JSON list of C-alpha atoms in Angstrom, two decimals:
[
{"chain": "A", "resi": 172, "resn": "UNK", "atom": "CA", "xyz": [2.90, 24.88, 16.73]},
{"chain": "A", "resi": 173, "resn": "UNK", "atom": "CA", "xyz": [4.93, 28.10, 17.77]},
{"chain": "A", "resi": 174, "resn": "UNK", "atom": "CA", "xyz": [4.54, 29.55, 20.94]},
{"chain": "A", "resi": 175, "resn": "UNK", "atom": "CA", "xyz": [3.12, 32.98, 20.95]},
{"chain": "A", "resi": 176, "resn": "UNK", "atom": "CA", "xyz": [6.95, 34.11, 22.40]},
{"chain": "A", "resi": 177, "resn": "UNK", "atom": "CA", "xyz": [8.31, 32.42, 19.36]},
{"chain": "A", "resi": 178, "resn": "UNK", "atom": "CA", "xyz": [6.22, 34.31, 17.29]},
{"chain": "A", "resi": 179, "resn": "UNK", "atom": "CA", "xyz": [6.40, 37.94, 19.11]},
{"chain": "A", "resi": 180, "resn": "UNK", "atom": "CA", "xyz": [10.14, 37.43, 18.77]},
{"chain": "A", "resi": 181, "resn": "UNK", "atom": "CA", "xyz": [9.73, 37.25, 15.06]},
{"chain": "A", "resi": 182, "resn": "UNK", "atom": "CA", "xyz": [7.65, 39.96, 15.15]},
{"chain": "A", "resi": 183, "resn": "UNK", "atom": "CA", "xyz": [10.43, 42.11, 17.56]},
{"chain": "A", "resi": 184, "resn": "UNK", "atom": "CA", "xyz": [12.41, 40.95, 14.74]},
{"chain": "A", "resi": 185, "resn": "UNK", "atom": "CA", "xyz": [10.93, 42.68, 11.54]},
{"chain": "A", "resi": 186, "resn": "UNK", "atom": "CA", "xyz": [12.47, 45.27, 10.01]},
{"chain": "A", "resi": 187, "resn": "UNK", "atom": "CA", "xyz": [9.19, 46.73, 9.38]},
{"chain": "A", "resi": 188, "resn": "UNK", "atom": "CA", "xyz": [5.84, 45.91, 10.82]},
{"chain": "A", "resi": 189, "resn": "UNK", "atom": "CA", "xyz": [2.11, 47.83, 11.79]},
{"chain": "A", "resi": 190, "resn": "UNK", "atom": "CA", "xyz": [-0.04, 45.81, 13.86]},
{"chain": "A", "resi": 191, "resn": "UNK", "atom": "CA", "xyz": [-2.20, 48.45, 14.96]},
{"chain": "A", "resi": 192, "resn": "UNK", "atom": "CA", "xyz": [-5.39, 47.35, 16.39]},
{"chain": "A", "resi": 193, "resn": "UNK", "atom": "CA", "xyz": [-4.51, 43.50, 16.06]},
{"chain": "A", "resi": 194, "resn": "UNK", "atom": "CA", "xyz": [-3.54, 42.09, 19.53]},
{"chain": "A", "resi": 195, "resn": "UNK", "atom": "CA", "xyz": [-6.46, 39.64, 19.54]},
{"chain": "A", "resi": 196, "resn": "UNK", "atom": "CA", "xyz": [-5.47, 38.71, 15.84]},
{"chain": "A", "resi": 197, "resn": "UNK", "atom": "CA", "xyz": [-1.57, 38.03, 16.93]},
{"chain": "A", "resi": 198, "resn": "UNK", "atom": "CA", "xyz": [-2.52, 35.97, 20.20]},
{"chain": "A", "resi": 199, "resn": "UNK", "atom": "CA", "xyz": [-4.47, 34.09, 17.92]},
{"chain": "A", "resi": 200, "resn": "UNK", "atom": "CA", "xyz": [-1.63, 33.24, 15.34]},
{"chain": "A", "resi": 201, "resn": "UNK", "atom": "CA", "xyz": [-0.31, 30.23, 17.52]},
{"chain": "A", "resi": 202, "resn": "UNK", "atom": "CA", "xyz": [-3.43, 28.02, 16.34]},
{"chain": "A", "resi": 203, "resn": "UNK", "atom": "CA", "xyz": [-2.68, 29.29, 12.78]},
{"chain": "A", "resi": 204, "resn": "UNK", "atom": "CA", "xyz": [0.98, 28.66, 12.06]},
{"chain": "A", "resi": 205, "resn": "UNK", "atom": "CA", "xyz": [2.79, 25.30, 11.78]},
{"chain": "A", "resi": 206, "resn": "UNK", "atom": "CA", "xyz": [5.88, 24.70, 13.60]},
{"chain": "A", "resi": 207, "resn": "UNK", "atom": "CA", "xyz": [7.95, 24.97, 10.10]},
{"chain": "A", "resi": 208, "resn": "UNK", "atom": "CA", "xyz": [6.76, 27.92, 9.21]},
{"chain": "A", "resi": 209, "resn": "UNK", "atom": "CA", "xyz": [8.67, 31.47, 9.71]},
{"chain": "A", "resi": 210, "resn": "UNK", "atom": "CA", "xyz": [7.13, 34.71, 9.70]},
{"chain": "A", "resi": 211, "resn": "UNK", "atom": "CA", "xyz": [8.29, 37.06, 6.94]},
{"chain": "A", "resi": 212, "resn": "UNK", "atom": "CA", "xyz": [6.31, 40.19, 7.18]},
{"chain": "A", "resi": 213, "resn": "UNK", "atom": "CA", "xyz": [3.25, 41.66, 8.74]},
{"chain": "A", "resi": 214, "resn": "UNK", "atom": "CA", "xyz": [1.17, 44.35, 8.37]},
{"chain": "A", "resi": 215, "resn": "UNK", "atom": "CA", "xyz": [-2.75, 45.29, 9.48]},
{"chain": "A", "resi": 216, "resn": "UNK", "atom": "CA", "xyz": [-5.36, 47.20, 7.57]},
{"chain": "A", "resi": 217, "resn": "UNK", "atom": "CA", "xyz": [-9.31, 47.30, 6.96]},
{"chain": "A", "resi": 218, "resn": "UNK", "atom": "CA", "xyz": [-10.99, 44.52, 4.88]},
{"chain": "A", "resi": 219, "resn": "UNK", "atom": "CA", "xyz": [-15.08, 44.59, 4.90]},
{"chain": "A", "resi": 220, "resn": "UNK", "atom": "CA", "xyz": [-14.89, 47.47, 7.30]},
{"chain": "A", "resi": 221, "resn": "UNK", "atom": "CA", "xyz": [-12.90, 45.33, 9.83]},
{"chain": "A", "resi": 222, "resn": "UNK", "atom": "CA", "xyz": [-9.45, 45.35, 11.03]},
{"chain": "A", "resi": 223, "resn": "UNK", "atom": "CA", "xyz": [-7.63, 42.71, 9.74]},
{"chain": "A", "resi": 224, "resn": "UNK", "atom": "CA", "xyz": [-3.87, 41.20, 10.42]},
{"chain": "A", "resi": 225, "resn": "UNK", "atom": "CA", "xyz": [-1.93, 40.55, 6.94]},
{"chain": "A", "resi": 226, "resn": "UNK", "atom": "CA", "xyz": [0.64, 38.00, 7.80]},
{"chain": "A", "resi": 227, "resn": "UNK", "atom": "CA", "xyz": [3.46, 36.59, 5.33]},
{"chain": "A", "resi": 228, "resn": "UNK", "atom": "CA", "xyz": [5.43, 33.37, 6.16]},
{"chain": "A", "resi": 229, "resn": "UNK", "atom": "CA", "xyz": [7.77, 31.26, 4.45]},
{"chain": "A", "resi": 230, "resn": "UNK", "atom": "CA", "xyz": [4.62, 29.18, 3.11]},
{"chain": "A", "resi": 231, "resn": "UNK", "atom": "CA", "xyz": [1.58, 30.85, 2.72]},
{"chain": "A", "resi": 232, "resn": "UNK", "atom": "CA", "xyz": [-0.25, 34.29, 3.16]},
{"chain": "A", "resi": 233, "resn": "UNK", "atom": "CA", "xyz": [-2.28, 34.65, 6.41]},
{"chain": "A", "resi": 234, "resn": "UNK", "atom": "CA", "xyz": [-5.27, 37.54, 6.78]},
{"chain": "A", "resi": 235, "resn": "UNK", "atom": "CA", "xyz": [-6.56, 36.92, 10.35]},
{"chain": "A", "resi": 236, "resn": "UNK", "atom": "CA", "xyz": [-9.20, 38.92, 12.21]},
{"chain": "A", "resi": 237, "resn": "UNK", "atom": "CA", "xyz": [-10.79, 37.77, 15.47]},
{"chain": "A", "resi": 238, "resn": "UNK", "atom": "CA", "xyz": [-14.04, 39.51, 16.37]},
{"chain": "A", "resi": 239, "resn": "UNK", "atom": "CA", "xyz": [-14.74, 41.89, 19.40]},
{"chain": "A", "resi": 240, "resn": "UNK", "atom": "CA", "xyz": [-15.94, 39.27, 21.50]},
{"chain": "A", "resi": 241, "resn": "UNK", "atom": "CA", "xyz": [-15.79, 35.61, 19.73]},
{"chain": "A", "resi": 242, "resn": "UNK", "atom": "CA", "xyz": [-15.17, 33.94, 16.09]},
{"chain": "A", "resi": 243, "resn": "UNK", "atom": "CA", "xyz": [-11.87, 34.10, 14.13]},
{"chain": "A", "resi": 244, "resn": "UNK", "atom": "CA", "xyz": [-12.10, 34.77, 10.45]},
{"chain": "A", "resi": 245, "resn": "UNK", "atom": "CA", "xyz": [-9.40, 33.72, 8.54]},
{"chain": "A", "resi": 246, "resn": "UNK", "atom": "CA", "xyz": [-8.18, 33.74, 4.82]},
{"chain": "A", "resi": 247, "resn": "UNK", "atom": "CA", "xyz": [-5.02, 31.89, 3.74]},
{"chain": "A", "resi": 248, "resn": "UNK", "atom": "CA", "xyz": [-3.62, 31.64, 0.46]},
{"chain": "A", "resi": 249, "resn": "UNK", "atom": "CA", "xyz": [-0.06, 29.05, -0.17]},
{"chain": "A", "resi": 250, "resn": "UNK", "atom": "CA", "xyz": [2.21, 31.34, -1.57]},
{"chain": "A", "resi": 251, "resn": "UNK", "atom": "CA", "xyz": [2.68, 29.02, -4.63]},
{"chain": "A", "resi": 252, "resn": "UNK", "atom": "CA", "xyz": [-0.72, 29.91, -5.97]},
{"chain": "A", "resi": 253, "resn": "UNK", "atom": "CA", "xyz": [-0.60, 33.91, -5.45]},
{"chain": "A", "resi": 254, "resn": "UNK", "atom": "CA", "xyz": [-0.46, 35.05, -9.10]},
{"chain": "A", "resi": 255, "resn": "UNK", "atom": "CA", "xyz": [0.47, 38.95, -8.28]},
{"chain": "A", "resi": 256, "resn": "UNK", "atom": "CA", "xyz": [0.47, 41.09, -4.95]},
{"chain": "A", "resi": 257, "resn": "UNK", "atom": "CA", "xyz": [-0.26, 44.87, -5.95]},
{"chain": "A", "resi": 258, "resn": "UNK", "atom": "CA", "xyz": [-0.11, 48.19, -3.73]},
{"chain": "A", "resi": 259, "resn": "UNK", "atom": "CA", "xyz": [-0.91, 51.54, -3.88]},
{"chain": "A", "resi": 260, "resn": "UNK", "atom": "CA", "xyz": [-0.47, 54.09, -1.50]},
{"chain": "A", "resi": 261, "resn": "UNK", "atom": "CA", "xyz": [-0.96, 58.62, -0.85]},
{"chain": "A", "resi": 262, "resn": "UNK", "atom": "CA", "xyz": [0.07, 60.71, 1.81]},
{"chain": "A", "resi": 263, "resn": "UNK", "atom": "CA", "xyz": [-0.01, 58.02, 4.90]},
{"chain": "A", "resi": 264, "resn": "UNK", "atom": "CA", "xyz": [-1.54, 55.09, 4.03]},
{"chain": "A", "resi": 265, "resn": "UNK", "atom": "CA", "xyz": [-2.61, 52.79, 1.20]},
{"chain": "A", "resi": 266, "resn": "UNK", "atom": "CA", "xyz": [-3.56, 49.48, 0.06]},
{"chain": "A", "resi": 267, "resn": "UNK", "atom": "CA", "xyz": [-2.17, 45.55, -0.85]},
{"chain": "A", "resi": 268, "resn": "UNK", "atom": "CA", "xyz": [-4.30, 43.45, -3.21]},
{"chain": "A", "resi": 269, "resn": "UNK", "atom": "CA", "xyz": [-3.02, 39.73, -3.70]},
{"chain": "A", "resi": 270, "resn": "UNK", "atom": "CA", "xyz": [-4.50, 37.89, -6.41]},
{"chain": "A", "resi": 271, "resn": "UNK", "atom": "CA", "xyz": [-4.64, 34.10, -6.76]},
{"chain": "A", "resi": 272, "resn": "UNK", "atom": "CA", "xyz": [-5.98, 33.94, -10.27]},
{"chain": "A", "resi": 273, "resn": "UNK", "atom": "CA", "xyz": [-9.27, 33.04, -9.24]},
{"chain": "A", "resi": 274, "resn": "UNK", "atom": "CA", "xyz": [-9.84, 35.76, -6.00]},
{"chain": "A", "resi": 275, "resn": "UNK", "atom": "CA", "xyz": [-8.58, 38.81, -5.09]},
{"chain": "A", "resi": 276, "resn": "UNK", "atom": "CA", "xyz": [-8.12, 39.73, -1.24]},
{"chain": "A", "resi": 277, "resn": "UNK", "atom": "CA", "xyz": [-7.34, 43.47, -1.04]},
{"chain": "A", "resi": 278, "resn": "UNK", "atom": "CA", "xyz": [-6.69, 45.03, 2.61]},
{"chain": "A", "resi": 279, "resn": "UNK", "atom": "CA", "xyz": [-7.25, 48.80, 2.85]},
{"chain": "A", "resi": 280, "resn": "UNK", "atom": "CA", "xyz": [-5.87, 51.53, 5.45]},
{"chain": "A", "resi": 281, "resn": "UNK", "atom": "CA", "xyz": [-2.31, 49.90, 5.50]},
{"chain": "A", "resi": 282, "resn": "UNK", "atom": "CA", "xyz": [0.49, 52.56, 6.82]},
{"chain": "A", "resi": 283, "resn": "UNK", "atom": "CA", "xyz": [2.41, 53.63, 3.79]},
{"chain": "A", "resi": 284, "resn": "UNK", "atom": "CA", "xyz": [5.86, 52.76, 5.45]},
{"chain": "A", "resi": 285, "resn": "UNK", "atom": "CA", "xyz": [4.78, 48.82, 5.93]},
{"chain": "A", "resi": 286, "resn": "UNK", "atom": "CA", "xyz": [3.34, 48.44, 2.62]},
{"chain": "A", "resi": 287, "resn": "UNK", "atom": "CA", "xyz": [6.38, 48.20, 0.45]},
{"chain": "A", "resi": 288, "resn": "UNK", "atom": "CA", "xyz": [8.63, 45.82, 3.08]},
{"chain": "A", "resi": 289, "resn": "UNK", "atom": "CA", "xyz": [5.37, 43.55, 3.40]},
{"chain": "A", "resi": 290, "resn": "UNK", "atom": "CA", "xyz": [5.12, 43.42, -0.89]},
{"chain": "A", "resi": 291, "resn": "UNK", "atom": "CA", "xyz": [9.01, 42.75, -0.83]},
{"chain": "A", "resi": 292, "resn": "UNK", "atom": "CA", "xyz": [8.88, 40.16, 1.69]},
{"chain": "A", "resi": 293, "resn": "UNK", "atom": "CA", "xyz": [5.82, 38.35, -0.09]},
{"chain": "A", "resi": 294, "resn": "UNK", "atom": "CA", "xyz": [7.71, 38.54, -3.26]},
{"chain": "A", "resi": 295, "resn": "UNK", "atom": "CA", "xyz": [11.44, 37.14, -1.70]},
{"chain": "A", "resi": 296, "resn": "UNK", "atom": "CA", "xyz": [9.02, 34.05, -0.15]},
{"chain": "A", "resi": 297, "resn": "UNK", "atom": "CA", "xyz": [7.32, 33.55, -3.11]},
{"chain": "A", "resi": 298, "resn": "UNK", "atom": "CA", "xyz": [10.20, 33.36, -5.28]},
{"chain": "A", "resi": 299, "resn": "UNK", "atom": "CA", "xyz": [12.33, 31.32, -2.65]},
{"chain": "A", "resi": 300, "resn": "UNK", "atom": "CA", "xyz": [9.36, 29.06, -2.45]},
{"chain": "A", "resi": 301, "resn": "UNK", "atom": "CA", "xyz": [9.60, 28.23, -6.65]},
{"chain": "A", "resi": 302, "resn": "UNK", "atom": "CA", "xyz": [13.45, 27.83, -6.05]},
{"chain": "A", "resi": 303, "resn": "UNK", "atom": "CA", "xyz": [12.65, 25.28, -3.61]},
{"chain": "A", "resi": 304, "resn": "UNK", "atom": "CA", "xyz": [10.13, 23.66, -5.84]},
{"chain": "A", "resi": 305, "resn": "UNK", "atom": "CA", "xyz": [12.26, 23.68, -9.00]},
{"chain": "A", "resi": 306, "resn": "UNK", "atom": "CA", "xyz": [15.26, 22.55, -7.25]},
{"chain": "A", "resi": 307, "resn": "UNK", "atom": "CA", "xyz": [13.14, 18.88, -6.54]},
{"chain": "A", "resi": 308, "resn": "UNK", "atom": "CA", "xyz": [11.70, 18.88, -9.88]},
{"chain": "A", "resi": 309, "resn": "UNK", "atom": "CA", "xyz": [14.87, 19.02, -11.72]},
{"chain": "A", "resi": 310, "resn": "UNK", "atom": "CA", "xyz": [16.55, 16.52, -9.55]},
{"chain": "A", "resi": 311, "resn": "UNK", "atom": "CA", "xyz": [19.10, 14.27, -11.46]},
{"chain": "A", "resi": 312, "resn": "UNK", "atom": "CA", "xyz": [17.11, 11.75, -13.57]},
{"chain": "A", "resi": 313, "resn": "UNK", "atom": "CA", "xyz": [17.64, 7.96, -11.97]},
{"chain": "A", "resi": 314, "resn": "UNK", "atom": "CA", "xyz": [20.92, 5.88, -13.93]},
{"chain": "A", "resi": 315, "resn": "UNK", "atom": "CA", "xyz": [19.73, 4.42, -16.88]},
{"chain": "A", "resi": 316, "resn": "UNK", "atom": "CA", "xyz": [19.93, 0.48, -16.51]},
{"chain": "A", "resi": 317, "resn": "UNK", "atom": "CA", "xyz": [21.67, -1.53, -19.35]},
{"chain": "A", "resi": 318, "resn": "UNK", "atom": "CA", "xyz": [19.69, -4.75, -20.12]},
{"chain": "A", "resi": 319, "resn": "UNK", "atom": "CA", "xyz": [21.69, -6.24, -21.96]},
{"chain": "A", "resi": 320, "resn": "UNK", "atom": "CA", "xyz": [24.53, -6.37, -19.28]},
{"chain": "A", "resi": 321, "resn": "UNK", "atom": "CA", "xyz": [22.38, -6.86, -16.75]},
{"chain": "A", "resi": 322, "resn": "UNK", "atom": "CA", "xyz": [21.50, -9.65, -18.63]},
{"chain": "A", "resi": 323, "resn": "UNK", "atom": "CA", "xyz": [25.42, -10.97, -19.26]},
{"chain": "A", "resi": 324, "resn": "UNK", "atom": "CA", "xyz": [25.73, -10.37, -15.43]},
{"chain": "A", "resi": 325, "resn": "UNK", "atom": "CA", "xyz": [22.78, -13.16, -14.88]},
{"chain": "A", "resi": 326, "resn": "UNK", "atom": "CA", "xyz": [23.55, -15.76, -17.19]},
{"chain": "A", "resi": 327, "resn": "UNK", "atom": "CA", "xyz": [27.77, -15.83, -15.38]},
{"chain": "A", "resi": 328, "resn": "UNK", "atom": "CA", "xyz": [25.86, -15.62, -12.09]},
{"chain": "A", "resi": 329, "resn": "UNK", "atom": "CA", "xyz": [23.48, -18.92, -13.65]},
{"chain": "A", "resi": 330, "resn": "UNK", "atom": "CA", "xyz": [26.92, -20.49, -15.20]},
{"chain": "A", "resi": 331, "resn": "UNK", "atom": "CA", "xyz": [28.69, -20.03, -11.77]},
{"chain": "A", "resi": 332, "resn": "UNK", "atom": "CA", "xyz": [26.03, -21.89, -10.13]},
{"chain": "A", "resi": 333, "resn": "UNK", "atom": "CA", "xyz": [24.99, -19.37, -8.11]},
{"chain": "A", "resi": 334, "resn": "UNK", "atom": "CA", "xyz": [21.45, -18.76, -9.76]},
{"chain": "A", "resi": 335, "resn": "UNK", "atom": "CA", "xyz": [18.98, -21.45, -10.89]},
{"chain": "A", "resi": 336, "resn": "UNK", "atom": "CA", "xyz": [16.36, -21.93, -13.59]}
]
């Protein structure tokens, strides 16, 4: 698992973040991520009238929010079964809505300026992520073996005295 300095450092290191209101939600990440992954993108927002840490990362989407005193609520979705991630935004703020095909998880009150890098960044993963996928699907089919010489090969090997009944 990361360290929460590993993980502020990515943070420090986003082009574009808003984690307003979502301290307890970060501190909590740690328990959440997996040493392989990388953080991506994050944003924060209002989902069921709670504020609610969006979090993208090289393998999955991440909403986290931690309560005012106890219990962490958490919704994660592997990036390789989001179907679409949608936005909309006015003046200031505005809204992401991923949808898994079966779900849809839609966080409100999002600051206009981290909406679009956080869609980007969930689209670059996602699409990296089928890259990755397709790349050890289509590996090179194994050499076909010729029975017949594989056959010749056994019965010199047999004549040779080298190989028995």
């Amino acid at each position: 698992m990361p360290t929460l300095e590993e993980i502020r450092r990515q943070i420090d290191a986003l082009p574009d973040s808003y984690i307003f209101w979502t301290k307890k939600e970060i501190r909590a990440l740690p328990k959440i991520l997996e040493q392989h992954e990388t953080i991506k993108a994050l944003t924060s927002g209002l989902m069921n009238n709670a504020t609610w840490l969006a979090v993208c990362t090289n393998q999955r989407l991440i909403f986290v929010n931690r309560g005012m005193f106890f219990g962490l609520r958490q919704v994660q979705l592997p990036l390789d079964r989001v179907q679409s991630i949608d936005h909309e935004f006015t003046i200031a703020f505005g809204s992401i809505r991923v949808w898994d095909g079966a779900s849809d998880f839609t966080i409100r009150m999002v600051l206009k300026s981290s909406i679009m890098p956080f869609v980007k960044a969930t689209q670059e993963a996602m699409f990296a992520l089928r890259n990755s996928q397709q790349r050890h699907t289509n590996a090179p089919p194994a050499p076909q073996v010729d029975v017949a010489s594989q056959l010749m090969k056994l019965a010199e090997l047999k004549e040779k005295g080298f190989l028995t009944e």
